PDB file of C-alpha atoms in Angstrom:
ATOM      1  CA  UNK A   1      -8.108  -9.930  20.178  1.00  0.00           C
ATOM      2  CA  UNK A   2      -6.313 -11.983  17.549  1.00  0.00           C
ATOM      3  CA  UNK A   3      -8.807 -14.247  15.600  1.00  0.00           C
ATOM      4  CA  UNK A   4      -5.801 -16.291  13.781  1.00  0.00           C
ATOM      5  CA  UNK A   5      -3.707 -18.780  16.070  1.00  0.00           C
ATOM      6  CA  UNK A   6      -0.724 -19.913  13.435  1.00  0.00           C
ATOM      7  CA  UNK A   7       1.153 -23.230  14.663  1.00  0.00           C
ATOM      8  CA  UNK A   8       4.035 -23.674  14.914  1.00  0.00           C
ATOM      9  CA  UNK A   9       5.409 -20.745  16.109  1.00  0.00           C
ATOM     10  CA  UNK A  10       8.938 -21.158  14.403  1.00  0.00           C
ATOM     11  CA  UNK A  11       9.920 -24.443  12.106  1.00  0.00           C
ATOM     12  CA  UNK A  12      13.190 -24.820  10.992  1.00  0.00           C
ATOM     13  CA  UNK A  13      13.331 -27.123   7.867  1.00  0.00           C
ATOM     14  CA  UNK A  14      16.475 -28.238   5.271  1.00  0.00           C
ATOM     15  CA  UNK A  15      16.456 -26.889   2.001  1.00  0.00           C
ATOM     16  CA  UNK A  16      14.564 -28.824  -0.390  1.00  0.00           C
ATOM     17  CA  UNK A  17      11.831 -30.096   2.257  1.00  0.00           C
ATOM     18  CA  UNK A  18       8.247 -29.286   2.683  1.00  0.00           C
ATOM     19  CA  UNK A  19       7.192 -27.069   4.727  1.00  0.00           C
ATOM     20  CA  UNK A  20       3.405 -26.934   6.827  1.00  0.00           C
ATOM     21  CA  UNK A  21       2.109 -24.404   9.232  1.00  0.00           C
ATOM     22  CA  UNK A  22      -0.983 -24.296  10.419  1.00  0.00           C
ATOM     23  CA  UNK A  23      -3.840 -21.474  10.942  1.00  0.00           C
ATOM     24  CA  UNK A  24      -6.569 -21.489  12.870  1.00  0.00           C
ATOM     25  CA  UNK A  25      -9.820 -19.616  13.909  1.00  0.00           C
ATOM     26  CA  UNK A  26     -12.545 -18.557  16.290  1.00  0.00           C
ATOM     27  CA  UNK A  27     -15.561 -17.780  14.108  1.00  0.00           C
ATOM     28  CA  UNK A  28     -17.155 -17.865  10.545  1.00  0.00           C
ATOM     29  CA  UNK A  29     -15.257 -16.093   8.069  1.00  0.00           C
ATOM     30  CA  UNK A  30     -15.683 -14.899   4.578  1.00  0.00           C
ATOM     31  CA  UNK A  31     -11.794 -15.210   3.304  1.00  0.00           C
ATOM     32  CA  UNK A  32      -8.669 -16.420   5.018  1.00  0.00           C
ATOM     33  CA  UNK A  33      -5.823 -14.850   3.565  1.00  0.00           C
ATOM     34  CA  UNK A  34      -2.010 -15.962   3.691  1.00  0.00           C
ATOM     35  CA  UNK A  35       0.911 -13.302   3.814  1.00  0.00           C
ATOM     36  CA  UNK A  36       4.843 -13.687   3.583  1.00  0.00           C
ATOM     37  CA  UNK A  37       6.978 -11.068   5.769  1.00  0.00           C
ATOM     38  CA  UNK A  38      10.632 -10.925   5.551  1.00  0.00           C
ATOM     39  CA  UNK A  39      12.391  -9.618   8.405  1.00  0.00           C
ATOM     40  CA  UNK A  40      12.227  -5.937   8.178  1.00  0.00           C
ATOM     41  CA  UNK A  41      10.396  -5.589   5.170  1.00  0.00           C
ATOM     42  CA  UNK A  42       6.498  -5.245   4.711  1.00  0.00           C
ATOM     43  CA  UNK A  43       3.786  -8.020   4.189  1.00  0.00           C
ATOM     44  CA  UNK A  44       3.177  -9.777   0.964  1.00  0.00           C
ATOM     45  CA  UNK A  45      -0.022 -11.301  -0.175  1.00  0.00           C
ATOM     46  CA  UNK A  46       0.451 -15.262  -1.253  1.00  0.00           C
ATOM     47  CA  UNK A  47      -2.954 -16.653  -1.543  1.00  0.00           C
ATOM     48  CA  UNK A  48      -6.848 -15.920  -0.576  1.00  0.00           C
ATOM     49  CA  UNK A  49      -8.837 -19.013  -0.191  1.00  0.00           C
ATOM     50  CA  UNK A  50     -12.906 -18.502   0.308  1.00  0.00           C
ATOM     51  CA  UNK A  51     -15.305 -20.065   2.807  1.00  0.00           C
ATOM     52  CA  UNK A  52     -16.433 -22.242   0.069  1.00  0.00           C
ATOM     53  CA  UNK A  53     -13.182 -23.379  -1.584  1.00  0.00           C
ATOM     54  CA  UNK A  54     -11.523 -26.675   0.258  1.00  0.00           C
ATOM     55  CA  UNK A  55      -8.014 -26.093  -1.665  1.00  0.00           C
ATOM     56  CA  UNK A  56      -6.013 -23.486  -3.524  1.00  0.00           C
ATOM     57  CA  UNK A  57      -2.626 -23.524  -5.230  1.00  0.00           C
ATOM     58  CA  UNK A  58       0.049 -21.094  -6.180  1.00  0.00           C
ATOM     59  CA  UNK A  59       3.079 -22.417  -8.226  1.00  0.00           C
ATOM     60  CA  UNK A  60       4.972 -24.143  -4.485  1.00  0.00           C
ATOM     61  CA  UNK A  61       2.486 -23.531  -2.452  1.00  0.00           C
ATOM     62  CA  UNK A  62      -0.842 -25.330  -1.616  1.00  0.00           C
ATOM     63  CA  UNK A  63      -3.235 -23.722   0.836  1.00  0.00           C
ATOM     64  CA  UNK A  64      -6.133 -26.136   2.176  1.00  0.00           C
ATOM     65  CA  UNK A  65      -9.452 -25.121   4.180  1.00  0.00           C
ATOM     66  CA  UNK A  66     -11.313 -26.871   6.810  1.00  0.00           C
ATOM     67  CA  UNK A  67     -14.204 -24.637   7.789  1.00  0.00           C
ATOM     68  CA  UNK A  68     -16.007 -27.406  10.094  1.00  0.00           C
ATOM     69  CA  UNK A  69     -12.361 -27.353  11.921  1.00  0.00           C
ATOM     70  CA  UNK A  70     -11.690 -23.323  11.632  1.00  0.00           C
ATOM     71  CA  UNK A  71      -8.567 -24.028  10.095  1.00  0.00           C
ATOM     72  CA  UNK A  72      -6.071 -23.731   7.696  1.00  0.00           C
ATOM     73  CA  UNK A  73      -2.774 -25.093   6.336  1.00  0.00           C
ATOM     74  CA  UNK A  74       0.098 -23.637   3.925  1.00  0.00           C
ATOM     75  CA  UNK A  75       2.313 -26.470   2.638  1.00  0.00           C
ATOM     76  CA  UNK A  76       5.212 -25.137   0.715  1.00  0.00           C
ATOM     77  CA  UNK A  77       6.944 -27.626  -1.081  1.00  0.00           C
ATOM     78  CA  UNK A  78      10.612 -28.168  -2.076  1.00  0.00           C
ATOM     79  CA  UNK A  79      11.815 -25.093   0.095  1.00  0.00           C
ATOM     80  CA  UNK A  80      13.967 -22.550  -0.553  1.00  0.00           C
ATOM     81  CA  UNK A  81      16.682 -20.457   1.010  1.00  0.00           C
ATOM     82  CA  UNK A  82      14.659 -17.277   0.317  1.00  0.00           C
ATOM     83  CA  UNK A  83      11.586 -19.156   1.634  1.00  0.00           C
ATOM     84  CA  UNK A  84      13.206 -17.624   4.831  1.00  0.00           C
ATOM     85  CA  UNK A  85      10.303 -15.663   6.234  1.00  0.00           C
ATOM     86  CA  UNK A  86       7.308 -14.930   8.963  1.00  0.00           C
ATOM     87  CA  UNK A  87       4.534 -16.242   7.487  1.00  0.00           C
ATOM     88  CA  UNK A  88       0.927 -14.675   8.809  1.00  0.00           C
ATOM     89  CA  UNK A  89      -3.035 -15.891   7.958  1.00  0.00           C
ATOM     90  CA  UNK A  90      -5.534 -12.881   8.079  1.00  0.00           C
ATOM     91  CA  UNK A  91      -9.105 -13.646   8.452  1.00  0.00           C
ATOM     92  CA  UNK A  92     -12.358 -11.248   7.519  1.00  0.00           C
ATOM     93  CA  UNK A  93     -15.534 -12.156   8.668  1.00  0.00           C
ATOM     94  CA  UNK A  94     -18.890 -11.730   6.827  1.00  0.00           C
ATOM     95  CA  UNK A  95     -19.965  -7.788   7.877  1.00  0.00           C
ATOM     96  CA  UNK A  96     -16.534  -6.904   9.028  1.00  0.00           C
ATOM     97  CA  UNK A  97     -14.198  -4.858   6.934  1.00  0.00           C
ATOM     98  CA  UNK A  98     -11.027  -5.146   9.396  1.00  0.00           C
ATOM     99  CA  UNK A  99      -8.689  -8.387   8.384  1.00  0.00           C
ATOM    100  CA  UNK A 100      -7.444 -10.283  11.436  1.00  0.00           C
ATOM    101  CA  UNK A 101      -4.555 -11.311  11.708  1.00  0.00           C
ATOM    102  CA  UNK A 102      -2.487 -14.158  13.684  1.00  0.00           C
ATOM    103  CA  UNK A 103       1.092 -13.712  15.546  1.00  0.00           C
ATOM    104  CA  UNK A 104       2.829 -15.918  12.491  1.00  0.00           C
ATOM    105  CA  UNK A 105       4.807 -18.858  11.950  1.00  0.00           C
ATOM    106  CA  UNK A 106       8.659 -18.056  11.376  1.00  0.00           C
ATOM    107  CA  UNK A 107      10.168 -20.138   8.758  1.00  0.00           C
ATOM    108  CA  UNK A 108      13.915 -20.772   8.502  1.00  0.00           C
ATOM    109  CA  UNK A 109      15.502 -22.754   5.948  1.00  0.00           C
ATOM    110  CA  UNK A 110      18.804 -24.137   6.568  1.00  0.00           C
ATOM    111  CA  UNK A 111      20.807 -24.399   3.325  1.00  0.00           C
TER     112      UNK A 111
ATOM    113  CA  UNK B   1       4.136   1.280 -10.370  1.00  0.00           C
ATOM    114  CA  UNK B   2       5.610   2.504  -6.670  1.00  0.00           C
ATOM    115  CA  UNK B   3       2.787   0.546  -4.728  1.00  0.00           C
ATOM    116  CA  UNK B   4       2.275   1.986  -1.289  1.00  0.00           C
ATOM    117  CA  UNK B   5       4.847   4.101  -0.233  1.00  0.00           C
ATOM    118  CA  UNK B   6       5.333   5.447   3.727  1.00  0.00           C
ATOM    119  CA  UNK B   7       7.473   8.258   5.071  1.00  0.00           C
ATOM    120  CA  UNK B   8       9.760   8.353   7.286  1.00  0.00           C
ATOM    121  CA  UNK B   9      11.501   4.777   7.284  1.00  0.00           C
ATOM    122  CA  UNK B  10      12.664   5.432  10.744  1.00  0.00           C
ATOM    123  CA  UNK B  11      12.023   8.032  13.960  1.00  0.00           C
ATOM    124  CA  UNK B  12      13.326   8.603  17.356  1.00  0.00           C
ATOM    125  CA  UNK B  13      10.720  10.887  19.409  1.00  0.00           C
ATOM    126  CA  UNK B  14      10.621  11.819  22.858  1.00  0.00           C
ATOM    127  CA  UNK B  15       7.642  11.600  24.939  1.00  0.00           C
ATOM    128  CA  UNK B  16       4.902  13.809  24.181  1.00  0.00           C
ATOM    129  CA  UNK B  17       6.426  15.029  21.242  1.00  0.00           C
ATOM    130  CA  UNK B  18       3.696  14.535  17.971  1.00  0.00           C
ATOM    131  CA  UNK B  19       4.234  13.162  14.966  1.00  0.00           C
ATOM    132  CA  UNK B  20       2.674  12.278  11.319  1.00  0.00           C
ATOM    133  CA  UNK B  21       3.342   9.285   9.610  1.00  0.00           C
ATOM    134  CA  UNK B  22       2.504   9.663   5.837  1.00  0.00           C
ATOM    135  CA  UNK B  23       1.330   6.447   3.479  1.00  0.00           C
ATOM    136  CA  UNK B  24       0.251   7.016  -0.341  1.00  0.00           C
ATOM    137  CA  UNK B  25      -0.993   4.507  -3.283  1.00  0.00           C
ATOM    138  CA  UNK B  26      -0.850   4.299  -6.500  1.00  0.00           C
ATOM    139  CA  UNK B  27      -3.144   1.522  -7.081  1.00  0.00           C
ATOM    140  CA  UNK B  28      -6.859   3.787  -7.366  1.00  0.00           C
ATOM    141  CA  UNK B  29      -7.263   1.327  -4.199  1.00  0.00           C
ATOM    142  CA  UNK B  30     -10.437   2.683  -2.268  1.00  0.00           C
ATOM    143  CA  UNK B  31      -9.408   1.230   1.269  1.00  0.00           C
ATOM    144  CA  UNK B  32      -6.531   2.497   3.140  1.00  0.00           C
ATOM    145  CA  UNK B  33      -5.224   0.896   6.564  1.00  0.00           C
ATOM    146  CA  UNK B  34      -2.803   1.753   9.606  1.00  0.00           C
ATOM    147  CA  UNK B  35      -1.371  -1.376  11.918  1.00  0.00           C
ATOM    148  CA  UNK B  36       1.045  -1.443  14.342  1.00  0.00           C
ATOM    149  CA  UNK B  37       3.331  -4.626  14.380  1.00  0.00           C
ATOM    150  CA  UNK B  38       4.522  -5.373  18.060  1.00  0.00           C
ATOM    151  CA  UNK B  39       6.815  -8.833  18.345  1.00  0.00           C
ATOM    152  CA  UNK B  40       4.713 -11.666  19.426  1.00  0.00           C
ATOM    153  CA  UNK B  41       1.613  -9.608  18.473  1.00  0.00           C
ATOM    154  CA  UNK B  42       1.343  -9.904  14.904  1.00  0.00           C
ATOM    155  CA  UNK B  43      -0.350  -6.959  13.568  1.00  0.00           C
ATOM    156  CA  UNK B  44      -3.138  -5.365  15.132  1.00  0.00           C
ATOM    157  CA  UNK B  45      -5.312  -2.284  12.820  1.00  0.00           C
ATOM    158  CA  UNK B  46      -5.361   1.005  14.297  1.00  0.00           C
ATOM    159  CA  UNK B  47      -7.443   3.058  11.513  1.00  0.00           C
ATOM    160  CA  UNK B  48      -8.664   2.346   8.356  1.00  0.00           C
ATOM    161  CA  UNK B  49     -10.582   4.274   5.669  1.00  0.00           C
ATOM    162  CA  UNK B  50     -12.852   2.040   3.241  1.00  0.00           C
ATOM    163  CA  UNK B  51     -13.223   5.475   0.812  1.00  0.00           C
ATOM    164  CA  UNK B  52     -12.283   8.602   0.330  1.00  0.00           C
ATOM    165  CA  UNK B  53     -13.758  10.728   3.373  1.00  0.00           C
ATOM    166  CA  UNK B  54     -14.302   8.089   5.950  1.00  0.00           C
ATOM    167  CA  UNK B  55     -12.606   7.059   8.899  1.00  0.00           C
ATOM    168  CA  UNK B  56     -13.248   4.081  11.070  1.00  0.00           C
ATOM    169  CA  UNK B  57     -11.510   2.533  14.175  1.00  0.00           C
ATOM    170  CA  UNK B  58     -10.046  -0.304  14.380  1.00  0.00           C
ATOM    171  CA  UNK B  59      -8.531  -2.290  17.437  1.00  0.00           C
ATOM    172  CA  UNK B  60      -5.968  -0.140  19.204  1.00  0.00           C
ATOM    173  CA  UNK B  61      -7.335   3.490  18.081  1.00  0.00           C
ATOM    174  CA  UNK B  62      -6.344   5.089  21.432  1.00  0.00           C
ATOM    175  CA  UNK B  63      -3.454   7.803  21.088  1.00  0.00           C
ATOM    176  CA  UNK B  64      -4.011   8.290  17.729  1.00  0.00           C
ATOM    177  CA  UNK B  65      -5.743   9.971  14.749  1.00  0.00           C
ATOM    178  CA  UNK B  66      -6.199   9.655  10.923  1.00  0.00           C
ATOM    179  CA  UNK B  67      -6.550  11.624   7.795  1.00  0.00           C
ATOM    180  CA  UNK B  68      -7.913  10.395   4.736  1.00  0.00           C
ATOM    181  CA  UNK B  69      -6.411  13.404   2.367  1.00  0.00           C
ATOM    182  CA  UNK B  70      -7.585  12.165  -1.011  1.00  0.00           C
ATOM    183  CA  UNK B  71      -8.086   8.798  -2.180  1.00  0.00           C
ATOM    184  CA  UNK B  72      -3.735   8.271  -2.471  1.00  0.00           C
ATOM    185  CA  UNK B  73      -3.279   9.742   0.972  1.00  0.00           C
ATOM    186  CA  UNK B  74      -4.017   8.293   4.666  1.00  0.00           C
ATOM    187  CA  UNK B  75      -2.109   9.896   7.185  1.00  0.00           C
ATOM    188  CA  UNK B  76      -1.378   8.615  10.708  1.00  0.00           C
ATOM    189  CA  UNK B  77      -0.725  11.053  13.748  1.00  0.00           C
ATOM    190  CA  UNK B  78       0.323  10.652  17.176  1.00  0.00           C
ATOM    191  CA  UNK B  79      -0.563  13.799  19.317  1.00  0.00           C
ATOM    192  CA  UNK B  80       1.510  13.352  22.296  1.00  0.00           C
ATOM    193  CA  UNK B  81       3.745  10.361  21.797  1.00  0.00           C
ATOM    194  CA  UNK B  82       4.233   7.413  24.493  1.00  0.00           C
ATOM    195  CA  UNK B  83       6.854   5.004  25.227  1.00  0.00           C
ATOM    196  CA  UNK B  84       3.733   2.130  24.618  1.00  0.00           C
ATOM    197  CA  UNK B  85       3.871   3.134  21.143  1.00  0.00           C
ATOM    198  CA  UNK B  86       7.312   2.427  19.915  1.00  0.00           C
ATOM    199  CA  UNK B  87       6.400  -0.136  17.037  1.00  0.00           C
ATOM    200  CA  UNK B  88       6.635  -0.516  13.404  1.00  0.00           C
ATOM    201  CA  UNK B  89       3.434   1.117  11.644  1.00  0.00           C
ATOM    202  CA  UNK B  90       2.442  -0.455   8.538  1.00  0.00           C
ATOM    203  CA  UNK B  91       0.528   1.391   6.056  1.00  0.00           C
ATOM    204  CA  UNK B  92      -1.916  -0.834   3.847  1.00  0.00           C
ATOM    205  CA  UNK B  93      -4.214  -0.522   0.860  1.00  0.00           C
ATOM    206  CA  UNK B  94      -7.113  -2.846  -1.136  1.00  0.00           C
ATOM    207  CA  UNK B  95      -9.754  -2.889  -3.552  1.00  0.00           C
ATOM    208  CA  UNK B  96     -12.030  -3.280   0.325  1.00  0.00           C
ATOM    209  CA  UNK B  97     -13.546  -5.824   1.361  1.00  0.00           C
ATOM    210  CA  UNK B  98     -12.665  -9.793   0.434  1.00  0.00           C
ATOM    211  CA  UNK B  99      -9.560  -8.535  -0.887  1.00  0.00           C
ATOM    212  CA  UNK B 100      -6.154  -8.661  -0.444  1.00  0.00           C
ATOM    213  CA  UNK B 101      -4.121  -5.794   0.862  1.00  0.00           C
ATOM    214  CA  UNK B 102      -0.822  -4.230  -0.357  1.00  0.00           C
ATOM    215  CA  UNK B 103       1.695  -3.331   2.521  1.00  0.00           C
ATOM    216  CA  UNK B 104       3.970  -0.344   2.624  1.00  0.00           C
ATOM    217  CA  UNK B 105       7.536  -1.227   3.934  1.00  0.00           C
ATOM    218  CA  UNK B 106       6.709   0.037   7.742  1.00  0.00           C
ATOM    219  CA  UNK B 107       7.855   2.834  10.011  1.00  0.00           C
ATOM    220  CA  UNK B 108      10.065   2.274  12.952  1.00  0.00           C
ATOM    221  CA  UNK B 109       9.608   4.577  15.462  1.00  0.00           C
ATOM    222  CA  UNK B 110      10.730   4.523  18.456  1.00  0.00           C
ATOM    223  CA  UNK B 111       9.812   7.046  22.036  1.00  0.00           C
ATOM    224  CA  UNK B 112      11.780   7.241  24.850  1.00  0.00           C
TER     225      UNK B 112
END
């Protein structure tokens, strides 16, 4: 069963906006992880954030952790046209070598 | 670098007809993975291989088998092919556990 529940499903923002989507899970993890897909291509690693961080950035994007809530944001800010993308958290749990991932959040700028 | 690489981009099989999807690294990555991307599903781990001459199972296992050839090589075979597994297969590797993963650009097969 899927341990990642992103929200929302699809957001459609104007170019130069921020962009949030959330992530969230059933049970303890170790790492939540945050991918990029674009449509027909593979999946692209953005960001790992630990069970003990609270916040991580990455040049646009700022990835926070709430671990009493089992969840997650991604904010990326001042969007882009090639922002354009599925985005997906994956979560590992401590023991557990298999990354979980949710059913993603599809992104659509609108130039 | 060529990162992880998967053969064939794209294949058309008739029921029961088998099949072997092929993924290699170049990244001296000890864990190798096998999903299956379905839409609305997200992806969801068939095999993976956390070293060179191990196999494990991971969610939806059924109808298929692995090969862990040599640390650059996992391969992915489907016996007797079934409608229920038309999807794109995504081969994956990582330094293991706690890390990220590096995704091949998929396989899109389809059985009718």
């Amino acid at each position: 069963s899927q341990q990642g529940e992103e929200d929302p499903q699809a957001l459609s923002i104007q170019e130069g906006e921020n962009a949030t989507m959330n992530c969230s899970y059933k049970t303890s993890i170790n790492n939540l992880q945050w991918y990029r897909q674009n449509s027909g291509r593979g999946l692209v690693h953005l960001i790992l954030i630990r069970s003990n961080e609270r916040e991580k950035h990455s040049g646009r994007l700022r990835v926070t952790l709430d671990t009493s809530k089992k969840s997650s944001s991604l904010l990326i800010t001042a969007s882009r046209a090639a922002d354009t993308a599925s985005y997906f958290c994956a979560t590992d749990h401590f023991g557990n070598e298999k990354l979980t991932f949710g059913t993603g959040t599809r992104l659509t700028i609108i130039p | 670098n060529a990162g992880v690489t998967q053969t064939p981009k794209f294949q058309v099989l008739k029921t029961g007809q088998s099949m072997t999807l092929q993924c290699a690294q170049d990244m001296n990555h000890n864990s190798m993975y096998w999903y299956r991307q379905d839409p609305g599903m997200g992806l969801r781990l068939i095999y993976y291989s956390a070293s060179e001459g191990t196999t494990d199972k991971g969610e939806v296992p059924n109808g298929y088998n692995v090969s862990r050839l040599n640390k650059r090589e996992f391969s992915l075979r489907l016996e007797s092919a079934a409608p229920s597994q038309t999807s794109v297969y995504f081969c994956a590797s990582g330094q293991g556990y706690g890390y990220e993963q590096y995704f091949g650009p998929g396989t899109r097969l389809t059985v009718t």
